[in-house]
Short mmCIF file of the C-alpha atoms (twelve columns), coordinates in Angstrom:
data_MODEL
# 
_entry.id   MODEL 
# 
loop_
_atom_site.group_PDB 
_atom_site.id 
_atom_site.type_symbol 
_atom_site.label_atom_id 
_atom_site.label_alt_id 
_atom_site.label_comp_id 
_atom_site.label_asym_id 
_atom_site.label_seq_id 
_atom_site.Cartn_x 
_atom_site.Cartn_y 
_atom_site.Cartn_z 
_atom_site.pdbx_PDB_model_num 
ATOM 1   C CA . MET A 1   5.293   -19.141 1.481   1 
ATOM 2   C CA . GLU A 2   1.589   -18.505 0.912   1 
ATOM 3   C CA . ARG A 3   0.935   -18.792 4.637   1 
ATOM 4   C CA . ARG A 4   3.594   -16.226 5.528   1 
ATOM 5   C CA . VAL A 5   2.266   -13.776 2.948   1 
ATOM 6   C CA . ALA A 6   -1.317  -14.351 4.106   1 
ATOM 7   C CA . GLU A 7   -0.389  -13.775 7.755   1 
ATOM 8   C CA . ARG A 8   1.372   -10.520 6.898   1 
ATOM 9   C CA . LEU A 9   -1.579  -9.333  4.817   1 
ATOM 10  C CA . ARG A 10  -4.130  -10.244 7.484   1 
ATOM 11  C CA . GLY A 11  -2.041  -8.571  10.172  1 
ATOM 12  C CA . THR A 12  -1.991  -5.364  8.121   1 
ATOM 13  C CA . LEU A 13  -5.493  -5.343  6.621   1 
ATOM 14  C CA . GLY A 14  -7.556  -7.207  9.236   1 
ATOM 15  C CA . PRO A 15  -7.563  -4.279  11.721  1 
ATOM 16  C CA . LEU A 16  -8.945  -2.093  8.897   1 
ATOM 17  C CA . GLY A 17  -12.008 -4.291  8.371   1 
ATOM 18  C CA . LEU A 18  -10.550 -5.887  5.229   1 
ATOM 19  C CA . GLU A 19  -10.456 -9.637  4.520   1 
ATOM 20  C CA . VAL A 20  -8.021  -11.437 2.230   1 
ATOM 21  C CA . HIS A 21  -8.443  -14.853 0.595   1 
ATOM 22  C CA . ALA A 22  -5.720  -16.662 -1.351  1 
ATOM 23  C CA . LEU A 23  -6.126  -18.067 -4.845  1 
ATOM 24  C CA . LYS A 24  -4.081  -19.264 -7.767  1 
ATOM 25  C CA . VAL A 25  -4.422  -17.411 -11.052 1 
ATOM 26  C CA . GLY A 26  -5.126  -20.761 -12.726 1 
ATOM 27  C CA . TRP A 27  -8.315  -21.288 -10.686 1 
ATOM 28  C CA . TYR A 28  -9.622  -17.970 -11.960 1 
ATOM 29  C CA . ASN A 29  -8.556  -18.412 -15.581 1 
ATOM 30  C CA . ALA A 30  -9.992  -21.959 -15.704 1 
ATOM 31  C CA . VAL A 31  -13.588 -20.721 -15.376 1 
ATOM 32  C CA . LEU A 32  -13.387 -17.771 -17.778 1 
ATOM 33  C CA . GLN A 33  -13.157 -17.137 -21.507 1 
ATOM 34  C CA . PRO A 34  -9.601  -16.333 -22.720 1 
ATOM 35  C CA . ALA A 35  -10.518 -12.653 -23.196 1 
ATOM 36  C CA . PHE A 36  -10.835 -12.331 -19.402 1 
ATOM 37  C CA . HIS A 37  -7.725  -14.330 -18.424 1 
ATOM 38  C CA . LEU A 38  -5.157  -12.732 -16.155 1 
ATOM 39  C CA . PRO A 39  -1.741  -12.588 -17.911 1 
ATOM 40  C CA . TYR A 40  0.180   -14.582 -15.295 1 
ATOM 41  C CA . PRO A 41  1.239   -18.248 -15.002 1 
ATOM 42  C CA . ASP A 42  -1.423  -20.548 -13.519 1 
ATOM 43  C CA . ASP A 43  0.449   -21.152 -10.255 1 
ATOM 44  C CA . THR A 44  0.882   -17.430 -9.460  1 
ATOM 45  C CA . LEU A 45  -0.248  -16.486 -5.949  1 
ATOM 46  C CA . ALA A 46  -3.004  -13.884 -5.628  1 
ATOM 47  C CA . PHE A 47  -5.358  -12.598 -2.930  1 
ATOM 48  C CA . VAL A 48  -8.842  -11.168 -3.313  1 
ATOM 49  C CA . VAL A 49  -9.510  -8.287  -0.891  1 
ATOM 50  C CA . LEU A 50  -12.983 -7.760  0.590   1 
ATOM 51  C CA . SER A 51  -14.280 -4.916  2.730   1 
ATOM 52  C CA . THR A 52  -16.480 -5.996  5.644   1 
ATOM 53  C CA . PRO A 53  -19.038 -3.823  7.474   1 
ATOM 54  C CA . SER A 54  -16.429 -2.610  9.987   1 
ATOM 55  C CA . MET A 55  -14.264 -1.052  7.234   1 
ATOM 56  C CA . PHE A 56  -16.375 2.121   7.345   1 
ATOM 57  C CA . ASP A 57  -15.415 2.914   10.962  1 
ATOM 58  C CA . LYS A 58  -11.997 1.239   11.072  1 
ATOM 59  C CA . ALA A 59  -10.549 2.509   7.781   1 
ATOM 60  C CA . LEU A 60  -12.690 5.055   5.934   1 
ATOM 61  C CA . LYS A 61  -13.541 7.509   8.719   1 
ATOM 62  C CA . PRO A 62  -9.974  7.674   10.128  1 
ATOM 63  C CA . PHE A 63  -8.612  8.064   6.583   1 
ATOM 64  C CA . VAL A 64  -11.020 10.919  5.817   1 
ATOM 65  C CA . SER A 65  -10.188 12.603  9.111   1 
ATOM 66  C CA . LYS A 66  -6.441  12.404  8.488   1 
ATOM 67  C CA . GLU A 67  -6.295  12.952  4.718   1 
ATOM 68  C CA . ARG A 68  -9.275  15.265  4.211   1 
ATOM 69  C CA . LEU A 69  -7.417  17.860  2.138   1 
ATOM 70  C CA . LYS A 70  -5.893  15.200  -0.134  1 
ATOM 71  C CA . ILE A 71  -9.131  13.437  -1.121  1 
ATOM 72  C CA . ILE A 72  -9.862  14.274  -4.743  1 
ATOM 73  C CA . ARG A 73  -11.830 11.205  -5.931  1 
ATOM 74  C CA . ASP A 74  -14.201 8.630   -4.486  1 
ATOM 75  C CA . PRO A 75  -13.234 8.494   -0.782  1 
ATOM 76  C CA . VAL A 76  -13.682 4.708   -0.415  1 
ATOM 77  C CA . ASP A 77  -11.647 4.003   -3.549  1 
ATOM 78  C CA . GLN A 78  -8.921  6.388   -2.408  1 
ATOM 79  C CA . CYS A 79  -8.921  4.896   1.098   1 
ATOM 80  C CA . ILE A 80  -8.543  1.326   -0.199  1 
ATOM 81  C CA . SER A 81  -5.854  2.424   -2.674  1 
ATOM 82  C CA . HIS A 82  -3.948  4.185   0.118   1 
ATOM 83  C CA . HIS A 83  -3.936  1.131   2.388   1 
ATOM 84  C CA . LEU A 84  -3.036  -1.325  -0.376  1 
ATOM 85  C CA . SER A 85  -0.131  0.855   -1.498  1 
ATOM 86  C CA . ARG A 86  1.133   0.627   2.083   1 
ATOM 87  C CA . VAL A 87  0.754   -3.159  1.915   1 
ATOM 88  C CA . LYS A 88  3.208   -3.177  -0.998  1 
ATOM 89  C CA . GLU A 89  5.748   -1.548  1.314   1 
ATOM 90  C CA . LYS A 90  5.487   -4.610  3.595   1 
ATOM 91  C CA . PHE A 91  6.926   -6.731  0.776   1 
ATOM 92  C CA . PRO A 92  10.061  -4.812  -0.306  1 
ATOM 93  C CA . ASP A 93  11.617  -7.919  -1.878  1 
ATOM 94  C CA . GLN A 94  8.506   -8.942  -3.818  1 
ATOM 95  C CA . ARG A 95  6.743   -7.541  -6.830  1 
ATOM 96  C CA . VAL A 96  3.119   -6.871  -5.887  1 
ATOM 97  C CA . ASP A 97  0.596   -5.978  -8.594  1 
ATOM 98  C CA . VAL A 98  -2.735  -4.458  -7.533  1 
ATOM 99  C CA . MET A 99  -5.951  -4.459  -9.543  1 
ATOM 100 C CA . PHE A 100 -8.936  -2.511  -8.213  1 
ATOM 101 C CA . ASP A 101 -12.561 -3.483  -8.776  1 
ATOM 102 C CA . TYR A 102 -13.298 -0.214  -10.601 1 
ATOM 103 C CA . GLU A 103 -10.352 -0.346  -13.043 1 
ATOM 104 C CA . MET A 104 -10.947 -0.924  -16.744 1 
ATOM 105 C CA . LEU A 105 -8.721  -2.076  -19.594 1 
ATOM 106 C CA . PRO A 106 -8.524  0.024   -22.780 1 
ATOM 107 C CA . SER A 107 -11.057 -2.454  -24.244 1 
ATOM 108 C CA . ARG A 108 -13.525 -1.307  -21.509 1 
ATOM 109 C CA . LYS A 109 -13.447 -4.757  -19.945 1 
ATOM 110 C CA . PRO A 110 -12.817 -4.785  -16.185 1 
ATOM 111 C CA . LYS A 111 -9.240  -5.623  -15.202 1 
ATOM 112 C CA . PHE A 112 -10.596 -8.548  -13.223 1 
ATOM 113 C CA . LEU A 113 -14.020 -10.053 -12.579 1 
ATOM 114 C CA . ALA A 114 -14.393 -9.476  -8.874  1 
ATOM 115 C CA . GLN A 115 -17.202 -11.923 -8.131  1 
ATOM 116 C CA . THR A 116 -15.482 -14.755 -10.007 1 
ATOM 117 C CA . ALA A 117 -12.279 -14.109 -8.050  1 
ATOM 118 C CA . ALA A 118 -14.166 -14.191 -4.738  1 
ATOM 119 C CA . HIS A 119 -15.879 -17.461 -5.676  1 
ATOM 120 C CA . VAL A 120 -12.766 -19.369 -6.786  1 
ATOM 121 C CA . ALA A 121 -10.905 -18.164 -3.666  1 
ATOM 122 C CA . GLY A 122 -13.679 -19.593 -1.468  1 
ATOM 123 C CA . ALA A 123 -14.448 -16.133 -0.056  1 
ATOM 124 C CA . ALA A 124 -18.085 -15.846 -1.148  1 
ATOM 125 C CA . TYR A 125 -20.429 -17.936 -3.289  1 
ATOM 126 C CA . TYR A 126 -21.234 -16.398 -6.681  1 
ATOM 127 C CA . TYR A 127 -24.894 -17.227 -7.341  1 
ATOM 128 C CA . GLN A 128 -25.828 -17.043 -11.006 1 
ATOM 129 C CA . ARG A 129 -28.752 -17.899 -13.212 1 
ATOM 130 C CA . LYS A 130 -27.206 -21.295 -13.973 1 
ATOM 131 C CA . ASP A 131 -27.549 -22.188 -10.259 1 
ATOM 132 C CA . VAL A 132 -31.351 -22.217 -10.640 1 
ATOM 133 C CA . LYS A 133 -32.875 -25.342 -12.212 1 
ATOM 134 C CA . LEU A 134 -36.312 -23.940 -13.066 1 
ATOM 135 C CA . ASP A 135 -35.476 -20.537 -14.506 1 
ATOM 136 C CA . PRO A 136 -38.491 -18.181 -14.166 1 
ATOM 137 C CA . TRP A 137 -37.040 -15.149 -15.976 1 
ATOM 138 C CA . GLY A 138 -37.466 -15.995 -19.660 1 
ATOM 139 C CA . LYS A 139 -35.669 -13.415 -21.828 1 
ATOM 140 C CA . LYS A 140 -34.866 -11.033 -18.959 1 
ATOM 141 C CA . LYS A 141 -31.219 -10.217 -18.275 1 
ATOM 142 C CA . VAL A 142 -30.311 -11.609 -14.849 1 
ATOM 143 C CA . PHE A 143 -27.001 -10.764 -13.168 1 
ATOM 144 C CA . GLY A 144 -25.323 -12.911 -10.526 1 
ATOM 145 C CA . VAL A 145 -24.358 -11.844 -7.016  1 
ATOM 146 C CA . CYS A 146 -21.896 -13.019 -4.355  1 
ATOM 147 C CA . ILE A 147 -23.108 -13.885 -0.858  1 
ATOM 148 C CA . HIS A 148 -20.646 -14.088 2.032   1 
ATOM 149 C CA . PRO A 149 -21.325 -16.809 4.640   1 
ATOM 150 C CA . LYS A 150 -20.905 -14.327 7.503   1 
ATOM 151 C CA . TYR A 151 -21.986 -10.980 6.029   1 
ATOM 152 C CA . GLY A 152 -24.534 -12.032 3.389   1 
ATOM 153 C CA . GLY A 153 -24.568 -9.132  0.925   1 
ATOM 154 C CA . TRP A 154 -23.138 -6.620  3.412   1 
ATOM 155 C CA . PHE A 155 -19.611 -6.577  1.985   1 
ATOM 156 C CA . ALA A 156 -17.767 -5.506  -1.170  1 
ATOM 157 C CA . ILE A 157 -14.964 -6.940  -3.299  1 
ATOM 158 C CA . ARG A 158 -12.338 -4.229  -3.579  1 
ATOM 159 C CA . ALA A 159 -9.153  -5.503  -5.183  1 
ATOM 160 C CA . LEU A 160 -6.904  -8.310  -6.322  1 
ATOM 161 C CA . LEU A 161 -3.313  -8.510  -5.097  1 
ATOM 162 C CA . LEU A 162 -0.957  -10.528 -7.298  1 
ATOM 163 C CA . PHE A 163 2.504   -11.821 -6.377  1 
ATOM 164 C CA . PRO A 164 4.116   -12.680 -9.746  1 
ATOM 165 C CA . ASP A 165 7.353   -13.921 -8.132  1 
ATOM 166 C CA . ILE A 166 5.567   -16.459 -5.923  1 
ATOM 167 C CA . GLN A 167 4.394   -19.738 -7.461  1 
ATOM 168 C CA . VAL A 168 2.186   -22.015 -5.333  1 
ATOM 169 C CA . PRO A 169 1.630   -25.257 -7.281  1 
ATOM 170 C CA . PHE A 170 0.413   -27.135 -4.189  1 
ATOM 171 C CA . LEU A 171 -2.107  -24.589 -2.903  1 
ATOM 172 C CA . GLU A 172 -5.428  -26.372 -2.324  1 
ATOM 173 C CA . GLN A 173 -8.587  -24.708 -3.540  1 
ATOM 174 C CA . PRO A 174 -11.274 -24.154 -0.873  1 
ATOM 175 C CA . ALA A 175 -14.915 -24.391 -1.943  1 
ATOM 176 C CA . PRO A 176 -17.045 -21.318 -1.182  1 
ATOM 177 C CA . VAL A 177 -19.789 -21.887 1.389   1 
ATOM 178 C CA . ASP A 178 -23.081 -22.568 -0.386  1 
ATOM 179 C CA . CYS A 179 -25.165 -20.630 2.128   1 
ATOM 180 C CA . VAL A 180 -28.175 -20.063 -0.179  1 
ATOM 181 C CA . SER A 181 -28.697 -23.728 -0.909  1 
ATOM 182 C CA . THR A 182 -32.386 -24.079 -1.823  1 
ATOM 183 C CA . GLU A 183 -33.904 -23.401 -5.228  1 
ATOM 184 C CA . GLU A 184 -36.521 -21.093 -3.703  1 
ATOM 185 C CA . LYS A 185 -33.962 -18.969 -1.871  1 
ATOM 186 C CA . ARG A 186 -31.721 -18.701 -4.930  1 
ATOM 187 C CA . ILE A 187 -34.635 -17.467 -7.032  1 
ATOM 188 C CA . GLU A 188 -35.557 -15.000 -4.278  1 
ATOM 189 C CA . LEU A 189 -31.943 -13.772 -4.095  1 
ATOM 190 C CA . LEU A 190 -31.538 -13.200 -7.840  1 
ATOM 191 C CA . GLU A 191 -35.020 -11.663 -8.082  1 
ATOM 192 C CA . GLN A 192 -34.298 -9.193  -5.277  1 
ATOM 193 C CA . PHE A 193 -30.792 -8.353  -6.496  1 
ATOM 194 C CA . ASN A 194 -31.820 -7.750  -10.109 1 
ATOM 195 C CA . PHE A 195 -35.221 -6.121  -9.762  1 
ATOM 196 C CA . HIS A 196 -35.367 -4.672  -6.222  1 
ATOM 197 C CA . TRP A 197 -31.707 -3.978  -5.439  1 
ATOM 198 C CA . GLN A 198 -32.378 -0.448  -4.142  1 
ATOM 199 C CA . ASP A 199 -34.116 -1.744  -0.997  1 
ATOM 200 C CA . GLY A 200 -31.111 -3.942  -0.138  1 
ATOM 201 C CA . ARG A 201 -33.225 -6.935  0.941   1 
ATOM 202 C CA . TYR A 202 -31.026 -9.316  -1.047  1 
ATOM 203 C CA . ARG A 203 -28.208 -8.564  1.411   1 
ATOM 204 C CA . ASP A 204 -30.168 -10.306 4.187   1 
ATOM 205 C CA . ILE A 205 -30.976 -13.468 2.212   1 
ATOM 206 C CA . ILE A 206 -29.212 -15.359 5.020   1 
ATOM 207 C CA . GLU A 207 -28.917 -14.614 8.724   1 
ATOM 208 C CA . VAL A 208 -25.880 -12.347 8.953   1 
ATOM 209 C CA . LYS A 209 -23.378 -11.834 11.784  1 
ATOM 210 C CA . GLU A 210 -22.848 -8.151  10.966  1 
ATOM 211 C CA . ARG A 211 -24.331 -5.587  8.583   1 
ATOM 212 C CA . TYR A 212 -23.704 -1.972  7.622   1 
ATOM 213 C CA . SER A 213 -24.525 0.629   10.274  1 
ATOM 214 C CA . GLU A 214 -27.338 3.104   9.550   1 
ATOM 215 C CA . GLU A 215 -24.690 5.759   8.881   1 
ATOM 216 C CA . GLN A 216 -22.931 3.500   6.397   1 
ATOM 217 C CA . LYS A 217 -26.210 2.545   4.679   1 
ATOM 218 C CA . ALA A 218 -27.036 6.242   4.285   1 
ATOM 219 C CA . TYR A 219 -23.573 6.917   2.844   1 
ATOM 220 C CA . PHE A 220 -23.775 4.215   0.161   1 
ATOM 221 C CA . ALA A 221 -27.400 5.094   -0.645  1 
ATOM 222 C CA . THR A 222 -26.339 8.678   -1.399  1 
ATOM 223 C CA . PRO A 223 -25.358 9.553   -5.005  1 
ATOM 224 C CA . PRO A 224 -21.538 9.589   -5.272  1 
ATOM 225 C CA . ALA A 225 -21.332 13.331  -5.961  1 
ATOM 226 C CA . GLU A 226 -23.116 14.069  -2.676  1 
ATOM 227 C CA . ARG A 227 -21.111 11.724  -0.428  1 
ATOM 228 C CA . PHE A 228 -18.388 14.326  0.193   1 
ATOM 229 C CA . ARG A 229 -20.892 16.430  2.105   1 
ATOM 230 C CA . LEU A 230 -21.815 13.490  4.373   1 
ATOM 231 C CA . LEU A 231 -18.150 13.072  5.293   1 
ATOM 232 C CA . GLY A 232 -17.711 16.808  5.921   1 
ATOM 233 C CA . LEU A 233 -15.250 17.132  3.046   1 
ATOM 234 C CA . PRO A 234 -14.665 20.450  1.276   1 
ATOM 235 C CA . GLN A 235 -16.807 21.176  -1.780  1 
ATOM 236 C CA . GLU A 236 -13.675 21.997  -3.789  1 
ATOM 237 C CA . ALA A 237 -12.562 18.354  -3.526  1 
ATOM 238 C CA . GLN A 238 -16.015 17.282  -4.671  1 
ATOM 239 C CA . ARG A 239 -15.791 19.437  -7.808  1 
ATOM 240 C CA . ILE A 240 -12.354 18.033  -8.679  1 
ATOM 241 C CA . ALA A 241 -13.478 14.436  -8.144  1 
ATOM 242 C CA . PHE A 242 -16.667 14.490  -10.167 1 
ATOM 243 C CA . HIS A 243 -16.010 16.948  -13.014 1 
# 
């Protein structure tokens, strides 16, 4: 069952520059405190959705061109939401729950921890402070970061798709590729991500197969309220989205 669902998802989302990776809810819940658990049985099938560098040209720009008068919030978020709502239509006989990376619970906790989901699904390795033996940071706060074996840091985790009616007790968990395997490189990665993230060097911690285009880099480097102008969207939409 998982394979059929995965094939349908990849057939729909792959041409848009989106990747999907299967997981069981239990893999995710097993590594987190109860406060962050997803409220589904352990064997429930889920998929983490990533955007790859080609999403900008394959999904975002066509969406903006077609839906320009309907865009009233962050264009990338609205684009991803649009395409995932259409995915639900591909499964008329199944319940499909969608959680987006930007959604919060009333408690102000995120609906799901995106990097943890990517790691347990084998999509990208979540490098954290605990992965460094000789910690050089003392009392500094150090956040972890996911690195994709093909795209390095040139990708984003966008959503979690859950299929509550599908239980997959025999699904085997794939290990994420440990592509930043030396102590020195892990320190360099966490140092760059935490203290020099603006220059984006952490994204190239490994040799990547594909990275964001210059146009896409400029878009994501621009403050959100000014991105509408880069896409040629009307200023009225910008005012609605950010006020």
